[in-house]
Amino acid sequence: MIKKILSHKRFFKLLKESMIGFKNRIIILLIFILLLTLINIYLPHLFGRMTDLYIKNKFESLLISLTIFLYIIKLIIQYFVSFYTNYFSGGISLQLKSLIIKQYVKSSSIHTSFIKSGDFHQRIFNETGLLQGKLIFGTIHFAKDVIFFILLLINIFLISPILFVDLLFFSTLLFLFHNKISNKVEFINNDRQIENANLSSFFLEILQGKNDIIIFNLLHKVVKVVFNITKKIKKQIRLSAVYQGLTDVFLEILIILFIGSIIFILQLKNMQISTIVTTLGFIVFLLWPLKSINTYLMSLHIVLPSINRVEQVLKKMETDSLKGNRKIIENLNDISLTIENLSFSYDGQNIFNKSNFSFRKGVYLISGKNGSGKSTLANLISGIISPHEGEIIIKVQKQSNAIGLVSQTPFLYNDTIAENLMIDELITHEKLNEIVQIYRLKEIFKFNLTKNVGENGKNLSGGEKQIISILRGVLKNPDILILDEITNNLPLQLYEGLIEKIISKRKSKITIIMSHHKIDPLFFNDVIKI
């Protein structure tokens, strides 16, 4: 089981990176765990010693004080172990999510069709949260329990080898039963995670299509879909609970049989009372890590499907299989964009096949019907996705400000329009106000910079979102600016007015406009049809 989990190399590489910032504190936690284990090992010896002295009427107050003192120290250390375990598992899980999101944003090979947005949310947030509780948190406790369990076994072996063999026998029975039942739990939880992802995706679809659901009276269909998904999830929860319940019952039966065998062995051995008390102390302490280890091993089968699903996302982000090349070269004397033998396919359909494009300083229109590959070309030039074959050579004056892409759906965060425009540290309020005046945004569009855009821009019209996207490109003023299908939410006359002003300010740079609408060709140095 452990081997199967560790085979997910990409996931554990990222998990290792997530733990770098906690390295020194984890060492402190391990020291606390070791101290706690040693105290737990020593306490049964003290109980046995106290029992022996009590029988001989030689009770020592110093020994009682030492026992109470050690117990208080144990509780204090136990608090710090619990605190640091929760703190580290939460912190590591949060860092893991951040690294996955960062890697996803930087990745140029993963396509939105690979995974639904709700499924991605399920994998990155819900399932890494599950990893926090059952893998990270559980592994820290598992390490503590294993150390404690081994030391207890050594002490029991020193007291009685027969008891040691007896313990190994029952532990083996527990392991065999656990191994038999946990594979079924793993299979059930894999199906459960998939259905949870389907529910998350469908919920996001409901949020996006709420108006249509109301207008076309689709509520009954929505309820039916939700009911079918939740019905499957409930079935999987029930089956998982049944198997886990059987494991708990079997463990309790084994414990009763184990205790009965111990009592029988102790009677046969005719041990001293103090030795019996010490041995029973070890046995009582032993039951706790035994149950904890069993729970952890079971939880690994629950968490394995989640690790596997996160691993799938990480694997999809890799670009090793792509043969295409995209490079940016700094050239103070010239700006150019050359695309040679470009090939790119999506879902088995060729979008580009050995295609060639060349751009120098000027304004270019790339026209074509919907689905012809305009947005794909924009994404390839911008580096959002990578070419399967071919070469994209970009020569610019400054690499840090090489390319700007004005998309149909800009990213907006819940703040004012001004803050959404000033996403670059170099953009000042003065520069922003200057652009607003040049493009007469307040007069033509009633543009209010202090207006809050709301979550995902819900307080804005389609036209306002489009203007924000255009202004970001204008403010960035890159050497190569791509405007992708930005006519959709603007009247053509207003759009052409904006384009005319943008062109007048960008005569020494490259501007590429993607559109399926008819735009006056007089604006452009060249019109390319794809």
Coordinates of C-alpha atoms in Angstrom, one line a residue, residues 1-521:
M1 CA 0.0 0.0 0.0
I2 CA 2.8 2.5 1.0
K3 CA 4.6 1.5 -2.2
K4 CA 1.5 2.2 -4.3
I5 CA 1.2 5.7 -2.8
L6 CA 4.9 6.6 -3.1
S7 CA 4.7 5.7 -6.9
H8 CA 3.0 9.1 -7.5
K9 CA 6.3 10.8 -8.0
R10 CA 5.0 14.2 -9.3
F11 CA 2.7 14.6 -6.3
F12 CA 5.4 13.7 -3.7
K13 CA 7.9 16.0 -5.4
L14 CA 5.4 18.9 -5.0
L15 CA 4.7 17.8 -1.4
K16 CA 8.4 17.9 -0.6
E17 CA 8.6 21.4 -1.9
S18 CA 5.6 22.3 0.3
M19 CA 7.5 21.2 3.4
I20 CA 10.7 23.2 2.8
G21 CA 9.6 26.2 4.8
F22 CA 8.7 23.9 7.8
K23 CA 11.9 21.9 7.9
N24 CA 13.3 23.2 11.2
R25 CA 10.0 23.1 13.0
I26 CA 9.3 19.6 11.9
I27 CA 12.7 18.6 13.5
I28 CA 11.4 20.2 16.8
L29 CA 8.2 18.3 16.4
L30 CA 10.0 15.0 16.0
I31 CA 12.0 15.7 19.2
F32 CA 8.8 16.4 21.1
I33 CA 7.4 13.1 19.7
L34 CA 10.5 11.2 20.9
L35 CA 10.3 12.7 24.4
L36 CA 6.6 11.9 24.6
T37 CA 7.3 8.3 23.5
L38 CA 10.0 7.9 26.1
I39 CA 7.8 9.2 28.9
N40 CA 5.0 6.9 27.8
I41 CA 7.4 4.0 27.9
Y42 CA 8.8 4.9 31.4
L43 CA 5.4 5.5 33.1
P44 CA 4.4 1.7 33.2
H45 CA 7.7 1.0 34.9
L46 CA 6.9 3.6 37.5
F47 CA 3.4 2.2 38.1
G48 CA 5.0 -1.3 38.6
R49 CA 7.6 0.1 41.0
M50 CA 4.9 1.9 43.0
T51 CA 2.8 -1.2 43.2
D52 CA 5.8 -3.2 44.5
L53 CA 6.6 -0.6 47.2
Y54 CA 2.9 -0.4 48.2
I55 CA 2.8 -4.2 48.7
K56 CA 5.9 -4.0 50.9
N57 CA 4.6 -1.0 52.8
K58 CA 7.5 1.2 51.6
F59 CA 5.5 3.8 49.7
E60 CA 7.8 6.8 48.7
S61 CA 6.3 10.3 48.3
L62 CA 9.3 11.1 46.0
L63 CA 8.2 8.4 43.6
I64 CA 4.6 9.7 43.6
S65 CA 5.9 13.3 43.0
L66 CA 8.1 12.0 40.1
T67 CA 5.1 10.2 38.5
I68 CA 2.8 13.3 38.8
F69 CA 5.6 15.5 37.5
L70 CA 6.2 13.3 34.5
Y71 CA 2.5 13.1 33.8
I72 CA 2.2 16.9 33.8
I73 CA 5.3 17.1 31.4
K74 CA 3.7 14.5 29.2
L75 CA 0.4 16.6 29.0
I76 CA 2.4 19.7 28.1
I77 CA 4.4 18.0 25.4
Q78 CA 1.3 16.3 24.1
Y79 CA -0.3 19.7 23.7
F80 CA 2.7 21.0 21.6
V81 CA 2.7 17.8 19.5
S82 CA -1.0 18.2 18.8
F83 CA -0.6 22.0 18.1
Y84 CA 2.4 21.6 15.7
T85 CA 0.8 18.6 14.0
N86 CA -2.3 20.6 13.2
Y87 CA -0.3 23.7 12.3
F88 CA 2.1 21.9 9.9
S89 CA -0.6 19.8 8.2
G90 CA -2.7 22.9 7.6
G91 CA 0.3 25.0 6.4
I92 CA 1.7 22.2 4.2
S93 CA -1.7 21.6 2.6
L94 CA -2.1 25.3 1.9
Q95 CA 1.3 25.5 0.4
L96 CA 0.6 22.4 -1.7
K97 CA -2.6 24.1 -3.1
S98 CA -0.6 27.3 -3.9
L99 CA 2.1 25.3 -5.8
I100 CA -0.5 23.3 -7.8
I101 CA -2.3 26.5 -8.8
K102 CA 1.0 28.3 -9.6
Q103 CA 2.0 25.3 -11.7
Y104 CA -1.4 25.2 -13.4
V105 CA -1.2 28.9 -14.3
K106 CA 2.4 28.6 -15.7
S107 CA 1.6 25.4 -17.6
S108 CA 1.2 25.7 -21.4
S109 CA 0.0 22.1 -22.2
I110 CA -3.1 21.6 -20.1
H111 CA -6.3 22.4 -21.9
T112 CA -9.6 23.3 -20.4
S113 CA -11.3 20.3 -22.0
F114 CA -9.2 17.9 -20.0
I115 CA -11.0 18.7 -16.8
K116 CA -14.3 20.5 -15.8
S117 CA -13.8 23.6 -13.6
G118 CA -15.8 21.9 -10.8
D119 CA -13.7 18.8 -11.1
F120 CA -10.5 20.9 -11.0
H121 CA -11.8 22.7 -7.9
Q122 CA -12.6 19.3 -6.3
R123 CA -9.1 18.0 -6.9
I124 CA -7.2 21.1 -5.9
F125 CA -9.2 22.2 -2.8
N126 CA -11.4 19.5 -1.5
E127 CA -9.1 16.5 -2.1
T128 CA -5.9 18.3 -1.0
G129 CA -7.9 19.1 2.1
L130 CA -8.5 15.4 2.5
L131 CA -4.8 14.9 2.1
Q132 CA -4.1 17.4 4.9
G133 CA -6.2 15.4 7.4
K134 CA -5.5 11.8 6.4
L135 CA -2.1 11.9 4.8
I136 CA 0.0 14.7 6.3
F137 CA -1.7 14.9 9.8
G138 CA -2.1 11.1 9.8
T139 CA 1.5 10.4 8.8
I140 CA 2.9 12.5 11.7
H141 CA 0.8 10.5 14.2
F142 CA 1.6 7.3 12.4
A143 CA 5.4 7.9 12.8
K144 CA 4.8 8.6 16.5
D145 CA 2.7 5.5 17.0
V146 CA 5.1 3.2 15.1
I147 CA 8.1 4.4 17.3
F148 CA 6.0 3.9 20.4
F149 CA 4.7 0.5 19.2
I150 CA 8.3 -0.8 18.5
L151 CA 9.6 0.4 21.9
L152 CA 6.6 -1.2 23.7
L153 CA 7.3 -4.5 21.8
I154 CA 10.9 -4.4 23.0
N155 CA 9.8 -3.9 26.6
I156 CA 7.2 -6.7 26.4
F157 CA 9.8 -9.0 24.8
L158 CA 12.2 -8.3 27.8
I159 CA 9.4 -9.1 30.2
S160 CA 8.1 -12.2 28.4
P161 CA 9.0 -13.6 24.9
I162 CA 5.7 -15.6 25.0
L163 CA 3.7 -12.4 25.3
F164 CA 5.7 -10.9 22.5
V165 CA 4.9 -13.8 20.2
D166 CA 1.2 -13.6 21.2
L167 CA 1.2 -9.9 20.3
L168 CA 2.8 -10.6 16.9
F169 CA 0.2 -13.3 16.1
F170 CA -2.8 -11.0 16.8
S171 CA -1.1 -8.1 14.9
T172 CA -0.6 -10.3 11.9
L173 CA -4.3 -11.3 12.0
L174 CA -5.3 -7.7 12.1
F175 CA -3.0 -6.8 9.1
L176 CA -4.4 -9.7 7.0
F177 CA -8.0 -8.7 7.6
H178 CA -7.2 -5.0 7.0
N179 CA -5.5 -5.8 3.7
K180 CA -8.5 -7.8 2.5
I181 CA -11.1 -5.2 3.2
S182 CA -9.2 -1.9 2.5
N183 CA -8.9 -2.6 -1.2
K184 CA -12.7 -2.5 -1.5
V185 CA -12.7 0.8 0.5
E186 CA -10.2 2.2 -2.0
F187 CA -12.3 1.3 -5.0
I188 CA -15.5 2.7 -3.4
N189 CA -13.8 6.0 -2.5
N190 CA -12.4 6.4 -6.0
D191 CA -16.0 6.3 -7.4
R192 CA -17.1 8.7 -4.6
Q193 CA -14.5 11.3 -5.5
I194 CA -15.5 11.2 -9.2
E195 CA -19.2 11.7 -8.3
N196 CA -18.3 14.6 -5.9
A197 CA -16.4 16.2 -8.7
N198 CA -19.4 15.8 -11.0
L199 CA -21.6 17.5 -8.4
S200 CA -19.2 20.4 -8.0
S201 CA -19.0 20.9 -11.8
F202 CA -22.8 20.8 -12.1
F203 CA -23.2 23.3 -9.3
L204 CA -20.9 25.8 -11.1
E205 CA -23.0 25.2 -14.3
I206 CA -26.1 26.1 -12.2
L207 CA -24.5 29.3 -11.0
Q208 CA -23.6 30.3 -14.6
G209 CA -27.0 29.4 -16.1
K210 CA -29.3 30.4 -13.2
N211 CA -31.3 32.9 -15.4
D212 CA -32.0 30.2 -18.1
I213 CA -33.1 27.8 -15.4
I214 CA -35.7 30.3 -14.2
I215 CA -36.8 31.5 -17.6
F216 CA -37.2 28.1 -19.2
N217 CA -38.5 26.4 -16.1
L218 CA -35.6 23.9 -15.9
L219 CA -35.7 23.5 -12.1
H220 CA -37.2 19.9 -12.2
K221 CA -34.4 18.8 -14.5
V222 CA -31.7 20.3 -12.3
V223 CA -33.2 18.6 -9.2
K224 CA -33.3 15.3 -11.0
V225 CA -29.6 15.5 -12.0
V226 CA -28.6 16.5 -8.4
F227 CA -30.7 13.7 -7.0
N228 CA -29.1 11.1 -9.3
I229 CA -25.6 12.2 -8.4
T230 CA -26.3 12.4 -4.6
K231 CA -27.9 9.0 -4.7
K232 CA -24.7 7.5 -6.0
I233 CA -22.6 9.3 -3.5
K234 CA -24.9 8.2 -0.6
K235 CA -24.5 4.6 -1.8
Q236 CA -20.7 4.9 -1.8
I237 CA -20.7 6.5 1.7
R238 CA -22.9 3.7 3.0
L239 CA -20.7 1.0 1.6
S240 CA -17.5 2.7 2.8
A241 CA -19.0 3.0 6.3
V242 CA -20.0 -0.7 6.3
Y243 CA -16.5 -1.8 5.6
Q244 CA -14.9 0.6 8.0
G245 CA -17.4 -0.5 10.7
L246 CA -16.5 -4.2 10.1
T247 CA -12.8 -3.2 10.6
D248 CA -13.6 -1.6 13.9
V249 CA -15.7 -4.5 15.1
F250 CA -13.0 -7.0 14.1
L251 CA -10.3 -4.9 15.9
E252 CA -12.4 -4.9 19.1
I253 CA -12.9 -8.7 18.9
L254 CA -9.1 -9.2 18.4
I255 CA -8.4 -6.9 21.4
I256 CA -10.7 -8.9 23.6
L257 CA -9.1 -12.2 22.5
F258 CA -5.7 -10.6 22.9
I259 CA -6.4 -9.5 26.5
G260 CA -7.8 -12.9 27.3
S261 CA -4.7 -14.6 26.0
I262 CA -2.5 -12.2 28.1
I263 CA -4.4 -13.0 31.3
F264 CA -4.0 -16.7 30.6
I265 CA -0.2 -16.3 29.9
L266 CA 0.3 -14.2 33.1
Q267 CA -1.5 -16.9 35.2
L268 CA 0.7 -19.6 33.7
K269 CA 3.9 -17.6 34.2
N270 CA 3.1 -17.0 37.9
M271 CA 4.6 -13.4 37.8
Q272 CA 5.0 -11.0 40.6
I273 CA 2.2 -8.4 41.1
S274 CA 4.5 -5.5 40.2
T275 CA 5.5 -7.2 36.9
I276 CA 1.9 -7.9 36.1
V277 CA 1.0 -4.2 36.7
T278 CA 3.9 -3.1 34.5
T279 CA 2.9 -5.6 31.8
L280 CA -0.7 -4.5 31.9
G281 CA 0.4 -0.9 31.7
F282 CA 2.3 -1.7 28.5
I283 CA -0.7 -3.5 27.1
V284 CA -3.0 -0.6 27.8
F285 CA -0.6 1.8 26.2
L286 CA -0.2 -0.6 23.3
L287 CA -3.9 -0.7 22.4
W288 CA -4.0 3.0 21.6
P289 CA -1.2 3.0 18.9
L290 CA -2.5 -0.3 17.6
K291 CA -5.9 1.2 16.9
S292 CA -4.3 4.4 15.6
I293 CA -2.1 2.5 13.1
N294 CA -5.0 0.5 11.9
T295 CA -7.1 3.7 11.3
Y296 CA -4.2 5.3 9.5
L297 CA -3.6 2.3 7.2
M298 CA -7.4 2.3 6.4
S299 CA -7.3 6.0 5.7
L300 CA -4.5 5.5 3.1
H301 CA -6.9 3.5 1.0
I302 CA -9.4 6.4 1.3
V303 CA -6.8 9.0 0.4
L304 CA -5.1 7.1 -2.5
P305 CA -7.8 8.0 -5.1
S306 CA -7.3 11.7 -4.2
I307 CA -3.5 11.4 -4.6
N308 CA -4.1 9.7 -7.9
R309 CA -6.5 12.4 -9.2
V310 CA -4.1 15.2 -8.2
E311 CA -1.3 13.2 -9.9
Q312 CA -3.3 13.2 -13.1
V313 CA -3.5 17.0 -13.1
L314 CA 0.2 17.3 -12.5
K315 CA 1.0 14.8 -15.2
K316 CA -1.2 16.7 -17.7
M317 CA 0.8 19.9 -17.0
E318 CA 4.0 18.4 -18.3
T319 CA 5.1 19.5 -21.7
D320 CA 7.8 16.8 -22.4
S321 CA 5.8 15.3 -25.3
L322 CA 5.5 18.6 -27.3
K323 CA 8.0 19.1 -30.1
G324 CA 7.2 22.8 -30.8
N325 CA 9.4 25.6 -29.7
R326 CA 8.7 29.2 -28.7
K327 CA 11.4 31.7 -27.9
I328 CA 11.7 35.4 -27.1
I329 CA 14.8 37.2 -28.2
E330 CA 15.7 40.8 -27.0
N331 CA 16.5 43.0 -30.0
L332 CA 16.8 46.7 -29.4
N333 CA 16.8 47.5 -33.2
D334 CA 13.7 45.6 -34.4
I335 CA 10.4 44.0 -33.4
S336 CA 9.1 41.0 -35.3
L337 CA 7.1 37.8 -34.9
T338 CA 7.8 34.8 -37.1
I339 CA 5.9 31.5 -37.0
E340 CA 7.3 28.6 -39.0
N341 CA 5.7 25.2 -39.7
L342 CA 3.2 25.6 -36.9
S343 CA 1.2 22.5 -36.1
F344 CA -1.5 22.2 -33.4
S345 CA -4.4 19.9 -32.9
Y346 CA -7.2 19.7 -30.3
D347 CA -9.3 16.6 -29.6
G348 CA -7.9 14.9 -32.7
Q349 CA -8.8 17.9 -35.0
N350 CA -5.9 19.8 -36.8
I351 CA -6.2 23.5 -36.1
F352 CA -2.9 24.3 -37.8
N353 CA -0.8 22.1 -40.0
K354 CA 2.7 23.4 -41.1
S355 CA 1.3 26.9 -41.1
N356 CA 3.5 30.0 -41.5
F357 CA 3.0 33.6 -40.4
S358 CA 5.2 36.7 -40.4
F359 CA 4.6 40.1 -38.7
R360 CA 6.7 43.3 -38.7
K361 CA 5.9 46.7 -37.2
G362 CA 2.3 47.6 -38.0
V363 CA -1.4 46.6 -37.5
Y364 CA -2.7 43.2 -38.7
L365 CA -6.2 41.8 -38.9
I366 CA -6.6 38.0 -38.7
S367 CA -10.1 37.1 -39.8
G368 CA -12.0 33.8 -39.9
K369 CA -15.2 32.2 -38.9
N370 CA -15.8 31.0 -35.3
G371 CA -13.7 27.9 -34.6
S372 CA -11.1 28.6 -37.3
G373 CA -8.3 28.9 -34.8
K374 CA -8.0 32.7 -34.1
S375 CA -8.0 32.4 -30.3
T376 CA -5.8 29.3 -30.5
L377 CA -3.2 31.3 -32.5
A378 CA -3.4 34.2 -29.9
N379 CA -2.8 31.7 -27.1
L380 CA 0.1 30.1 -28.9
I381 CA 1.8 33.4 -29.6
S382 CA 1.2 34.5 -25.9
G383 CA 2.6 31.2 -24.6
I384 CA -0.6 30.2 -22.9
I385 CA -0.4 26.9 -24.8
S386 CA 2.5 25.3 -26.6
P387 CA 2.8 24.3 -30.3
H388 CA 2.9 20.6 -31.0
E389 CA 5.3 21.2 -33.8
G390 CA 7.0 24.2 -35.4
E391 CA 8.7 27.3 -34.1
I392 CA 7.5 30.7 -32.8
I393 CA 10.3 33.3 -32.8
I394 CA 9.5 36.6 -31.0
K395 CA 12.0 39.5 -31.3
V396 CA 11.2 42.4 -28.9
Q397 CA 13.0 45.4 -27.4
K398 CA 12.3 44.3 -23.8
Q399 CA 11.5 40.7 -22.8
S400 CA 9.6 41.7 -19.7
N401 CA 7.1 43.6 -21.8
A402 CA 7.0 41.4 -24.9
I403 CA 3.4 40.4 -25.3
G404 CA -0.1 41.6 -24.2
L405 CA -3.3 39.7 -24.9
V406 CA -6.7 41.3 -24.7
S407 CA -9.1 38.4 -24.3
Q408 CA -12.9 38.1 -24.5
T409 CA -13.2 37.1 -20.8
P410 CA -10.8 39.2 -18.7
F411 CA -9.8 38.1 -15.2
L412 CA -11.5 40.5 -12.7
Y413 CA -11.2 40.5 -8.9
N414 CA -13.6 42.0 -6.4
D415 CA -12.3 45.6 -6.2
T416 CA -12.8 48.9 -8.0
I417 CA -12.4 49.3 -11.8
A418 CA -9.2 51.4 -11.1
E419 CA -7.6 48.7 -9.1
N420 CA -8.5 46.1 -11.8
L421 CA -6.7 48.3 -14.3
M422 CA -3.6 49.1 -12.1
I423 CA -2.5 45.4 -12.0
D424 CA 1.0 46.5 -13.0
E425 CA 3.1 48.3 -10.4
L426 CA 4.4 50.7 -13.0
I427 CA 0.8 52.0 -13.7
T428 CA 0.1 55.2 -11.7
H429 CA -3.2 57.0 -11.1
E430 CA -1.9 59.8 -13.3
K431 CA -1.3 57.5 -16.2
L432 CA -4.7 55.9 -15.8
N433 CA -6.5 59.2 -15.7
E434 CA -4.6 60.3 -18.8
I435 CA -5.8 57.2 -20.7
V436 CA -9.4 57.8 -19.6
Q437 CA -9.2 61.3 -21.0
I438 CA -7.5 60.3 -24.3
Y439 CA -10.2 57.6 -25.0
R440 CA -13.0 59.8 -23.6
L441 CA -14.3 56.9 -21.6
K442 CA -16.3 59.0 -19.1
E443 CA -18.1 60.9 -21.9
I444 CA -18.8 57.9 -24.2
F445 CA -19.2 55.0 -21.8
K446 CA -20.0 56.7 -18.5
F447 CA -16.9 55.0 -17.1
N448 CA -16.6 55.3 -13.3
L449 CA -13.2 54.2 -12.0
T450 CA -14.4 54.0 -8.4
K451 CA -17.2 51.5 -9.2
N452 CA -16.7 48.1 -7.6
V453 CA -16.8 45.3 -10.2
G454 CA -18.2 42.6 -7.8
E455 CA -17.4 38.9 -7.8
N456 CA -16.3 37.8 -11.3
G457 CA -17.3 41.3 -12.5
K458 CA -21.0 40.7 -11.8
N459 CA -21.7 44.5 -11.4
L460 CA -20.4 45.2 -14.9
S461 CA -21.9 45.0 -18.3
G462 CA -20.3 43.0 -21.1
G463 CA -19.1 46.3 -22.7
E464 CA -17.5 47.5 -19.5
K465 CA -15.6 44.2 -19.0
Q466 CA -14.4 44.5 -22.6
I467 CA -13.2 48.1 -22.1
I468 CA -11.2 47.0 -19.0
S469 CA -9.6 44.2 -21.0
I470 CA -8.7 46.7 -23.8
L471 CA -7.3 49.3 -21.4
R472 CA -5.1 46.7 -19.7
G473 CA -3.5 46.1 -23.0
V474 CA -3.1 49.8 -23.7
L475 CA -1.7 50.6 -20.3
K476 CA 0.8 47.7 -20.6
N477 CA 1.8 48.9 -24.1
P478 CA 3.7 45.8 -25.0
D479 CA 5.9 45.4 -28.1
I480 CA 3.3 42.9 -29.5
L481 CA -0.4 43.5 -28.6
I482 CA -3.1 40.9 -29.5
L483 CA -6.8 41.8 -29.3
D484 CA -8.9 38.6 -29.5
E485 CA -12.5 39.0 -30.6
I486 CA -13.1 42.2 -28.6
T487 CA -16.0 43.4 -30.9
N488 CA -18.5 41.1 -29.3
N489 CA -19.8 43.4 -26.6
L490 CA -19.1 46.8 -28.3
P491 CA -21.0 48.6 -31.1
L492 CA -18.8 48.5 -34.2
Q493 CA -18.6 52.3 -34.5
L494 CA -17.3 52.7 -31.0
Y495 CA -15.0 49.7 -31.5
E496 CA -13.5 51.3 -34.6
G497 CA -13.0 54.6 -32.8
L498 CA -11.1 52.8 -30.0
I499 CA -9.0 50.9 -32.6
E500 CA -8.1 54.1 -34.4
K501 CA -6.8 55.7 -31.2
I502 CA -4.8 52.5 -30.2
I503 CA -3.2 52.3 -33.7
S504 CA -2.2 56.0 -33.6
K505 CA -0.2 55.3 -30.4
R506 CA 1.4 52.1 -31.6
K507 CA 3.0 52.9 -34.9
S508 CA 6.4 51.6 -33.8
K509 CA 5.0 48.3 -32.4
I510 CA 3.0 45.2 -33.6
T511 CA -0.7 45.1 -33.1
I512 CA -2.7 42.0 -34.1
I513 CA -6.5 42.0 -34.1
M514 CA -8.5 38.7 -34.2
S515 CA -12.1 39.1 -35.4
H516 CA -14.8 37.3 -37.4
H517 CA -16.6 40.7 -37.9
K518 CA -16.1 42.9 -40.9
I519 CA -13.8 45.8 -40.0
D520 CA -12.7 48.5 -42.4
P521 CA -9.5 47.1 -44.0

